[in-house]
Coordinates of C-alpha atoms and ligand atoms in Angstrom, one line a residue:
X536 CA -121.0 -16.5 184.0
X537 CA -117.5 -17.3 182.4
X538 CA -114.8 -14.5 182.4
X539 CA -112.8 -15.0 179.4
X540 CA -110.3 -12.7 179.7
X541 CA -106.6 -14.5 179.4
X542 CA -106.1 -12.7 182.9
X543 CA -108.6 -14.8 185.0
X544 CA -111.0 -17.6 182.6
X545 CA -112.5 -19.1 185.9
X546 CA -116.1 -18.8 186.7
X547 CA -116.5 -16.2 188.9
X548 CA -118.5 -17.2 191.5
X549 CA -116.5 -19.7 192.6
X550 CA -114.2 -17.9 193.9
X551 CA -115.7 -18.2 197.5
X552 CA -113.1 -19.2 200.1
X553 CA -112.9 -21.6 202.1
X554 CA -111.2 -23.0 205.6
X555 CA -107.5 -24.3 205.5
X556 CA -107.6 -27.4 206.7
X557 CA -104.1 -27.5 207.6
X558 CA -101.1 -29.6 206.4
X559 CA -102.8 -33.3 206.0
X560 CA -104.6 -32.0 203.1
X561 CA -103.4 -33.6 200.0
X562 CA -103.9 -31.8 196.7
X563 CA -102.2 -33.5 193.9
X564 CA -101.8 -33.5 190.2
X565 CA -101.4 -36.6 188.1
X566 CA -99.3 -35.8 185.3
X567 CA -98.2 -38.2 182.2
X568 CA -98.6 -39.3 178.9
X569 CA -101.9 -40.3 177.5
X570 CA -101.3 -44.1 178.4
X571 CA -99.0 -43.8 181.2
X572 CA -101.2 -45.5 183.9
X573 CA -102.9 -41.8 185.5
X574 CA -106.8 -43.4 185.4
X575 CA -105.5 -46.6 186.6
X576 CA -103.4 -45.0 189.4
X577 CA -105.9 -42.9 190.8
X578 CA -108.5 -45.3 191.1
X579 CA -105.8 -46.6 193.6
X580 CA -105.0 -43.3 195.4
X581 CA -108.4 -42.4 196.0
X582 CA -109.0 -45.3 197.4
X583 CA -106.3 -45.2 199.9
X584 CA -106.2 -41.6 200.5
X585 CA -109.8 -41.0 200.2
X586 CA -109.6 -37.8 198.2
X587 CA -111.4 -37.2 195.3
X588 CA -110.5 -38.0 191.8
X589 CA -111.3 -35.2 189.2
X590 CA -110.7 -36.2 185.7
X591 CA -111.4 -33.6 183.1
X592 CA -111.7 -36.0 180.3
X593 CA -113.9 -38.0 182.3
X594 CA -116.4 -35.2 182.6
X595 CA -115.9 -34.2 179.4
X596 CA -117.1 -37.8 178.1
X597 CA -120.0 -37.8 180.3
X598 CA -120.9 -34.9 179.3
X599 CA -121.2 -36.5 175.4
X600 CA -122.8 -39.0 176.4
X601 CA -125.5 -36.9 178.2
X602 CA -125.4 -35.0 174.6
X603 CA -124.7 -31.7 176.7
X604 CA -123.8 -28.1 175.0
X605 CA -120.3 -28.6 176.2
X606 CA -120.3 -32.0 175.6
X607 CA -120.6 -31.6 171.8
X608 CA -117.8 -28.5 171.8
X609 CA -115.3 -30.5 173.6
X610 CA -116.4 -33.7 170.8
X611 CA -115.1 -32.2 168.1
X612 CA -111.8 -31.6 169.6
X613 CA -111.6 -34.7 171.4
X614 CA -111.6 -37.0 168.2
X615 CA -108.8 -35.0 167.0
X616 CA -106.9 -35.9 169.6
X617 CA -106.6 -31.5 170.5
X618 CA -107.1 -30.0 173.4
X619 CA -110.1 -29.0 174.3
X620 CA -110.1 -24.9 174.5
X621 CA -109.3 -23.2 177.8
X622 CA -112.8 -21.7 178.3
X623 CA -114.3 -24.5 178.0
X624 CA -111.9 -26.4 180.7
X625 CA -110.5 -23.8 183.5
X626 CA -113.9 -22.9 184.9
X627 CA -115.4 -26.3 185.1
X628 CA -112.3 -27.6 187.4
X629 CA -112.6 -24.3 190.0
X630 CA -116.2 -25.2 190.3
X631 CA -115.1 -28.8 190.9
X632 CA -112.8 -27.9 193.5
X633 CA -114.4 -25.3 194.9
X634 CA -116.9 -28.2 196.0
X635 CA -117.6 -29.3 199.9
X636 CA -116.0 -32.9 199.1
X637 CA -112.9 -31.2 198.3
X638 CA -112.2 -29.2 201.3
X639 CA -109.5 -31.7 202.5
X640 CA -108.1 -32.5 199.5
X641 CA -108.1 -33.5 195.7
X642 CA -106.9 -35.6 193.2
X643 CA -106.6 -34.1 189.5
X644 CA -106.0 -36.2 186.6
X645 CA -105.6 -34.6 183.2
X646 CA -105.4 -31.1 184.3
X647 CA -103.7 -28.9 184.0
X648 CA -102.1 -29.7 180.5
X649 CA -101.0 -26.4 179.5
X650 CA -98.7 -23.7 181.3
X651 CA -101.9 -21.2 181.0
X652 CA -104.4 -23.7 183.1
X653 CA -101.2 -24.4 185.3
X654 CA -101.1 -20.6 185.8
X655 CA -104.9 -20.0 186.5
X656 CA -105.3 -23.2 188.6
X657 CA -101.8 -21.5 190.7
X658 CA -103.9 -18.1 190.5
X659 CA -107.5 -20.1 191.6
X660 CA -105.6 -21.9 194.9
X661 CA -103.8 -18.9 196.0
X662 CA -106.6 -16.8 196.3
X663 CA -108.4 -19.6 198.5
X664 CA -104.9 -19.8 200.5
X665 CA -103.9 -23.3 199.4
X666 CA -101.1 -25.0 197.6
X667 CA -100.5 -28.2 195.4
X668 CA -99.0 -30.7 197.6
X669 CA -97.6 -33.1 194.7
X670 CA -97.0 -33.4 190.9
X671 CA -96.6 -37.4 190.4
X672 CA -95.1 -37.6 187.1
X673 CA -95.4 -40.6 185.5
X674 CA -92.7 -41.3 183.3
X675 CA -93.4 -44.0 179.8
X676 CA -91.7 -44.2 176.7
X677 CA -93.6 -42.4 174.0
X678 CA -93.0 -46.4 172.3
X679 CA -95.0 -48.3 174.8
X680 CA -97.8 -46.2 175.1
X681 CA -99.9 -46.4 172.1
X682 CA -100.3 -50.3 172.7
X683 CA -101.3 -49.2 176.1
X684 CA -103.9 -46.6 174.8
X685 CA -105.1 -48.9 172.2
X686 CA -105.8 -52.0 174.5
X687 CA -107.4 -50.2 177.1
X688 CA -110.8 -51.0 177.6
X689 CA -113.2 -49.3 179.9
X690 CA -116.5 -50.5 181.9
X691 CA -119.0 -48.6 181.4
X692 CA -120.7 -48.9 184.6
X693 CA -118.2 -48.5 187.0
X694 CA -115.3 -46.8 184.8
X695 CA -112.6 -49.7 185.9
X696 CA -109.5 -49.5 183.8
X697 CA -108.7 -52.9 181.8
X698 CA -106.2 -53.9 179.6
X699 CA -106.8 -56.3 176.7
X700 CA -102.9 -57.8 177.5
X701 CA -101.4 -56.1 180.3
X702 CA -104.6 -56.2 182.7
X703 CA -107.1 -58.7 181.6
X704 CA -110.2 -59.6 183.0
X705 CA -111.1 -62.6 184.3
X706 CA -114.2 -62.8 181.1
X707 CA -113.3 -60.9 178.2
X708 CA -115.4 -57.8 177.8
X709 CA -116.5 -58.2 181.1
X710 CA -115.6 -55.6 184.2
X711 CA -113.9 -58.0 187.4
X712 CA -115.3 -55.2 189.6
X713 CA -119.0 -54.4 188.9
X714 CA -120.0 -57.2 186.2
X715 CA -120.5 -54.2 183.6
X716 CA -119.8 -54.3 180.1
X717 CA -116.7 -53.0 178.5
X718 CA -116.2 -50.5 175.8
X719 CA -113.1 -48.8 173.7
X720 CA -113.1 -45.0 173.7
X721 CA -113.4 -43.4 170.8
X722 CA -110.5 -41.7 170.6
X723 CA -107.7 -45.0 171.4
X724 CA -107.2 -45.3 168.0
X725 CA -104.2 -45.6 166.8
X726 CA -103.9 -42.3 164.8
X727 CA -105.8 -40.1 167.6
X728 CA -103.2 -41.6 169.9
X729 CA -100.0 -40.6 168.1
X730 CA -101.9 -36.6 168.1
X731 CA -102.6 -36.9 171.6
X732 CA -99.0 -38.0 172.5
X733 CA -97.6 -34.9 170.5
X734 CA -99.6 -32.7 172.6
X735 CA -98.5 -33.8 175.4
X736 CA -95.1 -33.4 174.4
X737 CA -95.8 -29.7 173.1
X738 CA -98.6 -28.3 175.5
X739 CA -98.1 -30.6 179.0
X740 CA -95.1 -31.7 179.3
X741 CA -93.5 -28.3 179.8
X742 CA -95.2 -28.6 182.4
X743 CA -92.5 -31.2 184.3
X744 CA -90.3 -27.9 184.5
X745 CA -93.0 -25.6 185.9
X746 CA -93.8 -27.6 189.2
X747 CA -90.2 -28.4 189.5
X748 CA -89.6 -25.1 190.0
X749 CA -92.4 -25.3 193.0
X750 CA -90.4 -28.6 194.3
X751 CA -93.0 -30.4 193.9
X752 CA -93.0 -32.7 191.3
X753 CA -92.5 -36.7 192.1
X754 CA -91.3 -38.5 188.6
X755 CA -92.4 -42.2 188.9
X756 CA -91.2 -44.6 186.6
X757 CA -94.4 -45.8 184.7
X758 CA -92.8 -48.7 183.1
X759 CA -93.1 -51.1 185.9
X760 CA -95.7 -53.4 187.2
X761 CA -99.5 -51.5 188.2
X762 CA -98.7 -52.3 192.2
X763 CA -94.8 -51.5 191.8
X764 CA -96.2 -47.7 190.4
X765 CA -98.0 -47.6 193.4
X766 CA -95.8 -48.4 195.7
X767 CA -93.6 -45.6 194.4
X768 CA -96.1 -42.6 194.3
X769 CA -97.4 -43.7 198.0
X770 CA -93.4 -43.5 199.0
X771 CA -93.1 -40.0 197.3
X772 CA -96.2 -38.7 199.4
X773 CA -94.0 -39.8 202.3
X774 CA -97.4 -41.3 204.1
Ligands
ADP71 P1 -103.9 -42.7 181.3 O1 -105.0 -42.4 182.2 O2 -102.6 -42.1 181.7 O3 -104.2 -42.4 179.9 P2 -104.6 -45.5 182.0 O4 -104.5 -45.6 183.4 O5 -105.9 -45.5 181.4 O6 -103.7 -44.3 181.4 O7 -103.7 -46.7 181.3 C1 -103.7 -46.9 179.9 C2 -103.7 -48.4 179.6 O8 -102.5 -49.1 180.1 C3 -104.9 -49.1 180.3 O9 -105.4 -50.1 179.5 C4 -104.2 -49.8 181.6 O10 -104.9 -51.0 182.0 C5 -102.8 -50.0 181.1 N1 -101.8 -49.8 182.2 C6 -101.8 -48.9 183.2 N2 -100.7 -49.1 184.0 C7 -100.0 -50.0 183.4 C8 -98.7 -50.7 183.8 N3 -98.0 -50.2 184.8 N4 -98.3 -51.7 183.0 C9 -99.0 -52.1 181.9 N5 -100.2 -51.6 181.5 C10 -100.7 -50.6 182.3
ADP72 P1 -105.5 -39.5 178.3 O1 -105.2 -39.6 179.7 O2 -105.6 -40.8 177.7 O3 -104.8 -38.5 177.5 P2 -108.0 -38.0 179.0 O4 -109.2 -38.7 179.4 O5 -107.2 -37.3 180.1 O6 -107.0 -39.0 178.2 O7 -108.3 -36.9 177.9 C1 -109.0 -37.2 176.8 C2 -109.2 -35.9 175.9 O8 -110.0 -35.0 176.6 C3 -107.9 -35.2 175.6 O9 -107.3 -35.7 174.4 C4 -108.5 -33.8 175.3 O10 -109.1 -33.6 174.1 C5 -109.6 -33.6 176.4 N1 -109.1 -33.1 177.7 C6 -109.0 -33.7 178.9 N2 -108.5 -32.9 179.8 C7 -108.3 -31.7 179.2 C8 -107.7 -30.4 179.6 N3 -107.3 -30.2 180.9 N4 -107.6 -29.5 178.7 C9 -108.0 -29.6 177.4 N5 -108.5 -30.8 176.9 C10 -108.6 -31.8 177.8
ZN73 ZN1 -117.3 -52.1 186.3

């Protein structure tokens, strides 16, 4: 059952609290441009920290490809390049954090992307006593990152992150992790791109200001080399 009031949109029965687990709990939102390097750093970060990594646009797409009801609503705005609408998004992400894997800690990527789902996902982790512990901000030029988007390739077994030029594989097509075939999503094109970089810069990026006025908010410049990134967002978590 979804409340879909403007006042609380999560589901409601996942609300249920649960234990503190102190102050080595990491909770932290990946925040950037669509092409800035968010998929491809938190592959890293969840492998070091061993958090989890909770993409909404990944659910969203597996959710298509299982042909699911919310699948085929978030479609249709997905090819546009739009958000997909707050109902549809805020409860989905409690439920996912309210899960046991995440008691210690999570890693969001793609959410929140609006000053409303930054204000319910602040509302959600209050009420269960916790707090954010970082907003990475990863920082590209709006010029660099349609190439990005529209040379990333994707395997669809494993979900490695490839780049036709700036991260080959080894065999073209071919995942160096898992041997799986790659694919190009449907919306890296170069006209969904250009949409999905002006939302950013109308819905998310206002959200750079928000968490800074937590003090929480790491920017990273996302112009460098895949490991230098990396090196910088471990030095921001101080650990
Ligand atoms: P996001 O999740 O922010 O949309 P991705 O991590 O999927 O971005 O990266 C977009 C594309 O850019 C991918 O093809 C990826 O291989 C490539 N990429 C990621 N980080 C870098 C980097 N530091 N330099 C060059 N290319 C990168
Ligand atoms: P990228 O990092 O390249 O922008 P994502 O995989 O994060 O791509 O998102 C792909 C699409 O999924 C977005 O363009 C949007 O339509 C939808 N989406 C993902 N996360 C959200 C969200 N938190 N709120 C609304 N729509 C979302
Ligand atoms: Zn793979």
């Amino acid at each position: 059952m979804y409340l879909v009031t403007k006042a609380y949109l999560f589901k409601k029965d996942s609300c249920k609290s649960y234990v503190l687990n102190g102050d080595e709990s990491m909770r932290i939102i990946l925040l950037g441009p669509p092409g800035a390097g968010k998929g491809t750093q938190a592959a890293k970060i969840v492998d070091e920290y061993k958090i989890p990594h909770i993409s909404t646009g990944d659910i969203f797409r597996k959710n298509i490809k299982e042909g699911t009801e919310l699948g085929k609503q978030a479609q249709e705005y997905m090819n546009k390049g739009a958000l997909v609408p707050d109902e549809l998004t805020c409860g989905l992400v409690a439920d996912r954090i309210s899960q046991e894997d995440c008691k210690e800690g999570f890693m969001l990527d793609g959410f929140p992307r609006n000053i409303f789902q930054a204000e319910m996902l602040d509302k959600f982790l209050s009420e269960k006593g916790i707090e954010l512990t970082k907003v990475v901000n990863i920082e590209v030029e709006k010029e660099l990152l349609v190439a990005r988007a529209v040379g990333r390739r994707i395997c669809k077994s494993c979900g490695a992150t490839f780049h036709i030029e700036y991260n080959p594989t080894k065999t073209e097509g071919i995942c160096d992790v898992c041997e799986g075939e790659l694919y190009q999503r449907a919306d890296d094109n170069e006209e969904t791109v250009s949409n999905r970089i002006q939302v950013y810069i109308d819905e998310t990026k206002p959200l750079v200001d928000y968490y800074s006025k937590q003090g929480i908010v790491a920017t990273i410049n996302g112009d460098q080399s895949i490991d230098k990134v990396f090196d910088d967002i471990k030095n921001s978590f101080g650990k």
